């Protein structure tokens, strides 16, 4: 990516103004994927120093500034406690620590990266995104939206939940992108199942959740049927990392394993 | 553009371009202990410390180093010599190209995690690749270093 100008914003209002002056202007997250991005940027606007690098825990929520790095998030005690640690685990498998000390949660989410491990795990939770000047949207709705983001993502708010989670990244080696990533979260009688790197962006299987939620008992047969619903309702594809059939085989195996794990904890 | 940061204990100012990464800035200014390996965020040989935390200098825009404290092995000679001693004892050195980045990551690990488990050690250094060894000797050297630093 070619950057024509860099501007350290003095305020979020100024950043918003500059972002919308030219469709080729962009907000800088961690900058970790800039080299892999092809379009050039007219003005890259940096939000550093504006206070978006804090994690604030309240009784019911964890409020994360967009510039919090992935390693700061992974090491945070409140994040480690979520769902038995599955969110923290999904962060720990993203390249090495030297990368995770640069990449930010805001940049990851705003980029809607299809291979993202952290988006897959967060999708199973109640997560709200806060944009400047005045917009709040669920993570799922944001991922389903299209086009350039013209507001500025400032915070990610996770509703705390006492449930249990499972996360699995399948990749050829530890430092490669996932061929498929799978997250399952269970709270009470409610289940959420998400799959990313299909190779499309992470998605929730609402059909599988609806089927599981109405079950009185989670049996082997119910788990088998749930995994089949995921395969029947979710789109998988081919790319150079893996074939559609291989992804489906992985999805079936790890969805079943995930449900068993969270249901038996 | 101008960027100012503390490099190995000295306040420095550099002229950089908007597209420049810290690896280029350092190497262009004779800090050649920072190695250029894959240059695409994977191998870890370009690791430096920013405010004590390991970062890939090939991935950090130089402008993002502004106002921070950057440390290379040149600024941690005593500590790095100590780590190198354990690497030597275990036969963990071959070509040495990965050593500077790895030494800085190990130093950061010691400061960040008290009494790390074997898995925590492995997770922490997973982004520092070595193409000569099988990591076993290095792992033993790290364990020995951390043991004496307790």
Tab-separated table of C-alpha atoms in Angstrom:
chain	number	residue	atom	x	y	z
A	1	UNK	CA	0.000	0.000	0.000
A	2	UNK	CA	1.205	3.473	-0.861
A	3	UNK	CA	0.517	6.148	1.766
A	4	UNK	CA	0.573	9.687	0.409
A	5	UNK	CA	0.113	11.532	3.693
A	6	UNK	CA	0.032	10.689	7.380
A	7	UNK	CA	-1.925	12.782	9.844
A	8	UNK	CA	-1.997	12.374	13.616
A	9	UNK	CA	-5.490	13.571	14.545
A	10	UNK	CA	-5.860	16.104	17.341
A	11	UNK	CA	-9.413	15.002	18.051
A	12	UNK	CA	-11.905	12.397	16.928
A	13	UNK	CA	-13.952	15.169	15.300
A	14	UNK	CA	-10.961	16.200	13.207
A	15	UNK	CA	-10.259	12.566	12.293
A	16	UNK	CA	-13.862	12.119	11.148
A	17	UNK	CA	-13.721	15.282	9.065
A	18	UNK	CA	-10.502	14.250	7.316
A	19	UNK	CA	-11.726	10.681	6.767
A	20	UNK	CA	-14.764	11.959	4.886
A	21	UNK	CA	-12.967	14.619	2.841
A	22	UNK	CA	-11.748	12.053	0.332
A	23	UNK	CA	-12.909	8.468	-0.302
A	24	UNK	CA	-9.243	7.457	-0.468
A	25	UNK	CA	-8.585	8.624	3.108
A	26	UNK	CA	-8.440	5.931	5.755
A	27	UNK	CA	-8.082	5.363	9.505
A	28	UNK	CA	-4.917	3.664	10.766
A	29	UNK	CA	-5.528	0.739	13.112
A	30	UNK	CA	-2.319	-1.068	14.041
A	31	UNK	CA	-1.021	-0.939	10.484
A	32	UNK	CA	-0.182	-4.622	10.622
A	33	UNK	CA	-1.859	-5.442	7.292
A	34	UNK	CA	-0.836	-2.338	5.375
A	35	UNK	CA	1.853	-4.168	3.415
A	36	UNK	CA	-0.642	-6.787	2.309
A	37	UNK	CA	-3.225	-4.185	1.225
A	38	UNK	CA	-3.093	-3.097	-2.380
A	39	UNK	CA	-5.026	0.194	-2.760
A	40	UNK	CA	-3.162	3.397	-2.088
A	41	UNK	CA	-4.277	5.779	0.642
A	42	UNK	CA	-4.431	9.512	0.232
A	43	UNK	CA	-4.323	10.468	3.918
A	44	UNK	CA	-3.847	7.905	6.650
A	45	UNK	CA	-5.400	9.286	9.840
A	46	UNK	CA	-3.901	8.124	13.132
A	47	UNK	CA	-6.034	8.117	16.304
A	48	UNK	CA	-3.062	7.503	18.591
A	49	UNK	CA	-3.080	9.677	21.716
A	50	UNK	CA	-6.859	10.133	21.703
A	51	UNK	CA	-7.498	7.642	24.501
A	52	UNK	CA	-8.743	4.664	22.505
A	53	UNK	CA	-6.148	2.322	23.993
A	54	UNK	CA	-7.883	1.395	27.239
A	55	UNK	CA	-9.825	-1.640	28.443
A	56	UNK	CA	-12.479	-0.729	31.009
A	57	UNK	CA	-14.287	-3.447	32.902
A	58	UNK	CA	-17.646	-2.712	34.479
A	59	UNK	CA	-19.999	-5.038	36.327
A	60	UNK	CA	-21.710	-6.138	33.110
A	61	UNK	CA	-19.407	-5.189	30.256
A	62	UNK	CA	-15.850	-5.027	28.968
A	63	UNK	CA	-15.324	-1.841	26.975
A	64	UNK	CA	-12.321	-2.038	24.669
A	65	UNK	CA	-10.791	0.924	22.863
A	66	UNK	CA	-10.212	0.392	19.151
A	67	UNK	CA	-6.449	0.860	19.512
A	68	UNK	CA	-5.981	-1.839	22.143
A	69	UNK	CA	-3.504	-4.333	20.746
A	70	UNK	CA	-4.364	-7.999	20.350
A	71	UNK	CA	-1.780	-8.998	22.957
A	72	UNK	CA	-3.099	-6.478	25.488
A	73	UNK	CA	-6.539	-7.937	24.946
A	74	UNK	CA	-5.320	-11.520	25.177
A	75	UNK	CA	-3.557	-10.795	28.504
A	76	UNK	CA	-6.443	-8.890	30.101
A	77	UNK	CA	-7.882	-10.774	33.114
A	78	UNK	CA	-11.489	-9.959	32.170
A	79	UNK	CA	-10.958	-11.317	28.647
A	80	UNK	CA	-9.171	-14.383	30.011
A	81	UNK	CA	-12.207	-15.088	32.168
A	82	UNK	CA	-14.705	-14.918	29.304
A	83	UNK	CA	-16.214	-18.304	28.524
A	84	UNK	CA	-13.393	-20.135	30.281
A	85	UNK	CA	-10.705	-18.419	28.207
A	86	UNK	CA	-11.776	-19.217	24.638
A	87	UNK	CA	-11.562	-15.591	23.473
A	88	UNK	CA	-8.069	-15.236	24.874
A	89	UNK	CA	-7.138	-18.519	23.232
A	90	UNK	CA	-8.390	-17.323	19.847
A	91	UNK	CA	-6.130	-14.268	20.161
A	92	UNK	CA	-3.075	-16.249	21.208
A	93	UNK	CA	-2.999	-18.139	17.913
A	94	UNK	CA	-2.645	-15.061	15.712
A	95	UNK	CA	0.932	-15.085	14.396
A	96	UNK	CA	3.642	-14.275	16.968
A	97	UNK	CA	3.679	-11.938	19.940
A	98	UNK	CA	5.662	-9.303	18.019
A	99	UNK	CA	2.762	-9.068	15.587
A	100	UNK	CA	0.055	-9.087	18.268
A	101	UNK	CA	1.773	-6.162	20.004
A	102	UNK	CA	1.124	-4.108	16.837
A	103	UNK	CA	-2.222	-5.304	15.440
A	104	UNK	CA	-5.246	-3.702	17.090
A	105	UNK	CA	-8.732	-4.993	17.768
A	106	UNK	CA	-10.268	-1.996	16.002
A	107	UNK	CA	-8.218	-2.560	12.859
A	108	UNK	CA	-9.062	-6.259	12.862
A	109	UNK	CA	-12.807	-5.736	13.154
A	110	UNK	CA	-13.016	-2.740	10.830
A	111	UNK	CA	-11.059	-4.761	8.242
A	112	UNK	CA	-13.694	-7.560	8.397
A	113	UNK	CA	-10.886	-10.034	7.776
A	114	UNK	CA	-12.338	-13.353	6.655
A	115	UNK	CA	-9.494	-15.353	8.225
A	116	UNK	CA	-9.731	-13.590	11.594
A	117	UNK	CA	-9.682	-15.908	14.607
A	118	UNK	CA	-10.812	-13.254	17.079
A	119	UNK	CA	-13.852	-12.209	15.041
A	120	UNK	CA	-15.036	-15.832	14.997
A	121	UNK	CA	-14.870	-16.146	18.784
A	122	UNK	CA	-16.373	-12.692	19.481
A	123	UNK	CA	-19.263	-13.431	17.155
A	124	UNK	CA	-20.627	-16.007	19.579
A	125	UNK	CA	-20.911	-13.343	22.300
A	126	UNK	CA	-23.089	-10.280	22.666
A	127	UNK	CA	-20.730	-7.703	21.141
A	128	UNK	CA	-21.626	-4.146	20.207
A	129	UNK	CA	-19.488	-1.779	18.130
A	130	UNK	CA	-19.498	1.940	18.831
A	131	UNK	CA	-18.758	4.284	15.943
A	132	UNK	CA	-18.160	8.025	15.951
A	133	UNK	CA	-20.132	10.251	15.488
A	134	UNK	CA	-23.164	8.325	16.727
A	135	UNK	CA	-23.805	4.757	15.726
A	136	UNK	CA	-23.985	1.484	17.581
A	137	UNK	CA	-24.292	-1.801	15.762
A	138	UNK	CA	-23.899	-5.455	16.660
A	139	UNK	CA	-20.746	-7.192	15.449
A	140	UNK	CA	-22.867	-9.554	13.349
A	141	UNK	CA	-24.728	-6.739	11.590
A	142	UNK	CA	-21.473	-4.928	10.950
A	143	UNK	CA	-19.934	-8.006	9.340
A	144	UNK	CA	-23.001	-8.365	7.139
A	145	UNK	CA	-22.821	-4.737	6.013
A	146	UNK	CA	-21.040	-3.800	2.801
A	147	UNK	CA	-18.973	-0.887	1.567
A	148	UNK	CA	-16.399	1.471	2.993
A	149	UNK	CA	-16.794	2.398	6.640
A	150	UNK	CA	-17.270	6.168	6.798
A	151	UNK	CA	-17.765	6.354	10.584
A	152	UNK	CA	-14.912	5.676	12.982
A	153	UNK	CA	-14.910	2.569	15.163
A	154	UNK	CA	-13.926	3.780	18.642
A	155	UNK	CA	-14.976	1.015	21.045
A	156	UNK	CA	-15.971	-2.615	21.181
A	157	UNK	CA	-18.311	-3.504	24.039
A	158	UNK	CA	-18.599	-7.101	25.166
A	159	UNK	CA	-21.524	-8.022	27.371
A	160	UNK	CA	-20.135	-10.281	30.090
A	161	UNK	CA	-21.616	-13.708	30.192
A	162	UNK	CA	-21.101	-16.649	32.558
A	163	UNK	CA	-21.191	-19.206	29.733
A	164	UNK	CA	-18.647	-21.685	28.417
A	165	UNK	CA	-16.754	-21.387	25.159
A	166	UNK	CA	-14.748	-23.476	22.709
A	167	UNK	CA	-12.381	-22.256	20.008
A	168	UNK	CA	-10.381	-24.142	17.402
A	169	UNK	CA	-8.129	-22.806	14.690
A	170	UNK	CA	-7.160	-25.331	12.040
A	171	UNK	CA	-4.067	-24.359	10.071
A	172	UNK	CA	-1.171	-26.126	8.396
A	173	UNK	CA	1.384	-24.498	10.724
A	174	UNK	CA	1.003	-22.267	13.776
A	175	UNK	CA	1.902	-19.103	11.870
A	176	UNK	CA	-0.420	-19.607	8.923
A	177	UNK	CA	-3.968	-18.328	8.517
A	178	UNK	CA	-6.736	-20.677	9.513
A	179	UNK	CA	-8.082	-23.107	6.951
A	180	UNK	CA	-11.150	-22.968	9.145
A	181	UNK	CA	-11.837	-21.584	12.605
A	182	UNK	CA	-14.703	-22.623	14.819
A	183	UNK	CA	-16.186	-21.165	17.996
A	184	UNK	CA	-19.012	-22.522	20.124
A	185	UNK	CA	-20.477	-20.731	23.123
A	186	UNK	CA	-23.068	-21.972	25.531
A	187	UNK	CA	-24.929	-20.048	28.189
A	188	UNK	CA	-27.745	-21.847	29.941
A	189	UNK	CA	-29.842	-23.441	27.212
A	190	UNK	CA	-28.590	-21.100	24.490
A	191	UNK	CA	-25.855	-22.001	22.040
A	192	UNK	CA	-24.013	-19.956	19.438
A	193	UNK	CA	-21.848	-21.519	16.738
A	194	UNK	CA	-19.664	-19.489	14.382
A	195	UNK	CA	-17.259	-20.473	11.641
A	196	UNK	CA	-14.716	-18.311	9.881
A	197	UNK	CA	-12.167	-18.682	7.101
A	198	UNK	CA	-14.682	-20.858	5.183
A	199	UNK	CA	-12.912	-19.032	3.319
A	200	UNK	CA	-15.617	-16.347	3.625
A	201	UNK	CA	-15.973	-14.053	6.635
A	202	UNK	CA	-17.099	-15.490	9.982
A	203	UNK	CA	-20.803	-16.307	10.219
A	204	UNK	CA	-23.154	-17.498	12.935
A	205	UNK	CA	-25.263	-20.569	12.251
A	206	UNK	CA	-28.659	-19.381	13.501
A	207	UNK	CA	-30.298	-22.546	12.223
A	208	UNK	CA	-28.021	-24.752	14.309
A	209	UNK	CA	-28.530	-22.536	17.384
A	210	UNK	CA	-32.319	-22.661	17.022
A	211	UNK	CA	-32.206	-26.457	16.759
A	212	UNK	CA	-29.932	-26.883	19.783
A	213	UNK	CA	-31.749	-24.360	21.955
A	214	UNK	CA	-35.002	-26.299	21.856
A	215	UNK	CA	-33.414	-29.591	22.915
A	216	UNK	CA	-34.016	-30.830	26.449
A	217	UNK	CA	-30.953	-33.067	26.410
A	218	UNK	CA	-27.824	-32.866	24.256
A	219	UNK	CA	-27.274	-36.414	23.017
A	220	UNK	CA	-24.794	-37.793	20.485
A	221	UNK	CA	-27.583	-37.905	17.924
A	222	UNK	CA	-28.556	-34.268	18.563
A	223	UNK	CA	-24.922	-33.205	18.185
A	224	UNK	CA	-24.662	-35.145	14.909
A	225	UNK	CA	-27.829	-33.483	13.596
A	226	UNK	CA	-26.581	-30.035	14.645
A	227	UNK	CA	-23.313	-30.501	12.781
A	228	UNK	CA	-25.275	-31.566	9.690
A	229	UNK	CA	-27.435	-28.412	9.948
A	230	UNK	CA	-24.252	-26.311	9.979
A	231	UNK	CA	-23.046	-28.053	6.823
A	232	UNK	CA	-26.428	-27.719	5.095
A	233	UNK	CA	-26.950	-24.036	5.860
A	234	UNK	CA	-23.481	-22.520	5.749
A	235	UNK	CA	-21.520	-21.892	2.593
A	236	UNK	CA	-18.012	-23.358	2.322
A	237	UNK	CA	-15.630	-22.847	-0.555
A	238	UNK	CA	-12.298	-23.670	-2.166
A	239	UNK	CA	-9.118	-21.665	-2.155
A	240	UNK	CA	-5.438	-22.539	-2.356
A	241	UNK	CA	-5.348	-23.366	1.383
A	242	UNK	CA	-8.065	-26.034	1.329
A	243	UNK	CA	-10.949	-27.493	-0.630
A	244	UNK	CA	-14.637	-27.105	0.150
A	245	UNK	CA	-14.905	-30.803	1.013
A	246	UNK	CA	-11.980	-30.659	3.418
A	247	UNK	CA	-13.466	-27.604	5.145
A	248	UNK	CA	-16.783	-29.414	5.514
A	249	UNK	CA	-15.055	-32.411	7.055
A	250	UNK	CA	-13.247	-30.137	9.502
A	251	UNK	CA	-16.432	-28.207	10.286
A	252	UNK	CA	-18.372	-31.371	11.089
A	253	UNK	CA	-15.627	-32.718	13.337
A	254	UNK	CA	-14.977	-29.539	15.299
A	255	UNK	CA	-18.578	-28.358	15.627
A	256	UNK	CA	-19.367	-31.703	17.258
A	257	UNK	CA	-16.269	-31.510	19.437
A	258	UNK	CA	-17.084	-27.925	20.440
A	259	UNK	CA	-20.652	-28.714	21.455
A	260	UNK	CA	-19.489	-31.710	23.479
A	261	UNK	CA	-16.868	-29.629	25.212
A	262	UNK	CA	-19.099	-26.745	26.246
A	263	UNK	CA	-22.009	-29.013	27.105
A	264	UNK	CA	-19.904	-31.210	29.343
A	265	UNK	CA	-18.022	-28.505	31.224
B	1	UNK	CA	8.512	13.676	8.151
B	2	UNK	CA	10.330	13.819	11.494
B	3	UNK	CA	10.004	11.071	14.057
B	4	UNK	CA	11.475	11.253	17.536
B	5	UNK	CA	12.008	8.312	19.816
B	6	UNK	CA	14.375	7.103	22.473
B	7	UNK	CA	16.725	4.574	20.907
B	8	UNK	CA	18.742	2.504	23.361
B	9	UNK	CA	18.665	5.257	25.970
B	10	UNK	CA	19.366	8.205	23.647
B	11	UNK	CA	16.756	10.601	22.295
B	12	UNK	CA	17.007	10.537	18.514
B	13	UNK	CA	15.267	12.203	15.602
B	14	UNK	CA	14.972	10.663	12.150
B	15	UNK	CA	13.651	11.770	8.783
B	16	UNK	CA	11.249	9.118	7.551
B	17	UNK	CA	8.702	8.714	4.793
B	18	UNK	CA	5.029	7.905	5.411
B	19	UNK	CA	5.609	4.452	3.948
B	20	UNK	CA	8.699	3.625	5.957
B	21	UNK	CA	8.859	0.833	8.500
B	22	UNK	CA	10.992	0.901	11.622
B	23	UNK	CA	13.226	-1.873	10.261
B	24	UNK	CA	14.314	0.379	7.380
B	25	UNK	CA	14.774	3.395	9.644
B	26	UNK	CA	17.001	1.479	12.024
B	27	UNK	CA	19.081	-0.305	9.399
B	28	UNK	CA	19.461	2.868	7.316
B	29	UNK	CA	20.914	4.478	10.432
B	30	UNK	CA	23.489	1.733	11.030
B	31	UNK	CA	21.522	-0.296	13.592
B	32	UNK	CA	22.275	-3.483	11.670
B	33	UNK	CA	21.825	-5.795	14.656
B	34	UNK	CA	18.129	-5.669	13.640
B	35	UNK	CA	17.932	-8.268	10.892
B	36	UNK	CA	15.817	-8.230	7.766
B	37	UNK	CA	14.373	-11.696	7.250
B	38	UNK	CA	10.970	-12.330	5.684
B	39	UNK	CA	9.894	-8.664	5.815
B	40	UNK	CA	6.272	-9.830	5.969
B	41	UNK	CA	5.456	-10.211	9.671
B	42	UNK	CA	6.318	-13.871	10.055
B	43	UNK	CA	9.910	-14.770	10.981
B	44	UNK	CA	10.617	-12.519	13.983
B	45	UNK	CA	14.287	-11.786	13.229
B	46	UNK	CA	13.510	-8.056	13.053
B	47	UNK	CA	12.089	-7.990	16.608
B	48	UNK	CA	12.853	-4.928	18.721
B	49	UNK	CA	11.344	-3.810	22.017
B	50	UNK	CA	8.932	-0.891	22.061
B	51	UNK	CA	8.393	0.262	25.637
B	52	UNK	CA	9.657	-3.154	26.692
B	53	UNK	CA	7.296	-5.170	24.490
B	54	UNK	CA	8.503	-7.175	21.499
B	55	UNK	CA	7.319	-5.801	18.147
B	56	UNK	CA	8.171	-6.691	14.561
B	57	UNK	CA	10.062	-3.716	13.199
B	58	UNK	CA	9.194	-4.801	9.630
B	59	UNK	CA	5.522	-4.310	10.494
B	60	UNK	CA	5.599	-1.147	12.610
B	61	UNK	CA	5.348	2.096	10.682
B	62	UNK	CA	8.269	4.309	11.758
B	63	UNK	CA	5.837	7.120	12.488
B	64	UNK	CA	4.156	4.890	15.073
B	65	UNK	CA	7.420	4.730	17.043
B	66	UNK	CA	7.140	8.454	17.732
B	67	UNK	CA	7.503	9.224	21.445
B	68	UNK	CA	8.275	5.627	22.388
B	69	UNK	CA	11.305	3.846	23.783
B	70	UNK	CA	12.892	1.510	21.235
B	71	UNK	CA	15.443	-1.039	22.389
B	72	UNK	CA	17.634	-3.270	20.242
B	73	UNK	CA	20.269	-5.731	21.437
B	74	UNK	CA	22.742	-2.844	21.305
B	75	UNK	CA	20.932	-1.338	24.284
B	76	UNK	CA	20.796	-4.544	26.292
B	77	UNK	CA	24.300	-5.873	25.884
B	78	UNK	CA	24.734	-7.343	29.361
B	79	UNK	CA	21.383	-9.145	29.314
B	80	UNK	CA	21.857	-10.403	25.769
B	81	UNK	CA	25.331	-11.714	26.597
B	82	UNK	CA	23.782	-13.599	29.474
B	83	UNK	CA	21.145	-15.165	27.214
B	84	UNK	CA	23.833	-15.954	24.620
B	85	UNK	CA	25.822	-17.769	27.283
B	86	UNK	CA	22.943	-20.203	27.844
B	87	UNK	CA	22.470	-20.628	24.098
B	88	UNK	CA	26.172	-21.502	23.826
B	89	UNK	CA	25.990	-23.956	26.721
B	90	UNK	CA	23.136	-25.841	25.065
B	91	UNK	CA	24.553	-25.698	21.539
B	92	UNK	CA	21.534	-23.661	20.454
B	93	UNK	CA	23.486	-21.433	18.091
B	94	UNK	CA	24.197	-22.191	14.485
B	95	UNK	CA	24.158	-19.360	11.989
B	96	UNK	CA	23.005	-16.834	14.590
B	97	UNK	CA	20.739	-14.852	12.266
B	98	UNK	CA	17.687	-15.299	14.485
B	99	UNK	CA	19.541	-14.711	17.756
B	100	UNK	CA	19.071	-10.975	18.174
B	101	UNK	CA	15.321	-11.086	17.689
B	102	UNK	CA	14.989	-14.172	19.812
B	103	UNK	CA	17.118	-12.735	22.639
B	104	UNK	CA	14.890	-9.659	22.830
B	105	UNK	CA	11.742	-11.798	22.886
B	106	UNK	CA	13.196	-13.963	25.658
B	107	UNK	CA	14.138	-10.855	27.657
B	108	UNK	CA	10.568	-9.536	27.284
B	109	UNK	CA	9.153	-12.924	28.295
B	110	UNK	CA	11.219	-12.861	31.497
B	111	UNK	CA	9.810	-9.429	32.345
B	112	UNK	CA	6.203	-10.156	31.384
B	113	UNK	CA	5.476	-13.607	32.775
B	114	UNK	CA	6.618	-14.707	36.187
B	115	UNK	CA	7.515	-18.401	36.271
B	116	UNK	CA	6.154	-19.234	32.814
B	117	UNK	CA	5.046	-22.779	32.079
B	118	UNK	CA	6.644	-24.727	29.243
B	119	UNK	CA	3.610	-24.003	27.059
B	120	UNK	CA	3.774	-20.290	27.860
B	121	UNK	CA	7.444	-20.221	26.841
B	122	UNK	CA	6.667	-21.998	23.566
B	123	UNK	CA	3.702	-19.727	22.837
B	124	UNK	CA	5.796	-16.633	23.510
B	125	UNK	CA	8.581	-17.552	21.101
B	126	UNK	CA	6.427	-19.138	18.381
B	127	UNK	CA	6.882	-16.046	16.188
B	128	UNK	CA	10.694	-16.243	16.267
B	129	UNK	CA	11.705	-18.751	13.628
B	130	UNK	CA	15.042	-20.558	13.458
B	131	UNK	CA	15.834	-22.483	10.273
B	132	UNK	CA	18.958	-24.180	11.645
B	133	UNK	CA	17.852	-25.857	14.841
B	134	UNK	CA	14.861	-27.883	15.971
B	135	UNK	CA	14.188	-25.451	18.862
B	136	UNK	CA	14.896	-28.099	21.501
B	137	UNK	CA	18.296	-26.731	22.462
B	138	UNK	CA	16.947	-23.193	22.456
B	139	UNK	CA	14.059	-24.208	24.675
B	140	UNK	CA	16.471	-25.768	27.158
B	141	UNK	CA	18.630	-22.628	27.063
B	142	UNK	CA	15.606	-20.411	27.743
B	143	UNK	CA	14.559	-22.613	30.659
B	144	UNK	CA	18.055	-22.403	32.145
B	145	UNK	CA	18.173	-18.620	31.695
B	146	UNK	CA	14.759	-18.144	33.314
B	147	UNK	CA	15.740	-20.436	36.175
B	148	UNK	CA	18.765	-18.334	37.148
B	149	UNK	CA	16.783	-15.103	36.739
B	150	UNK	CA	14.105	-16.168	39.242
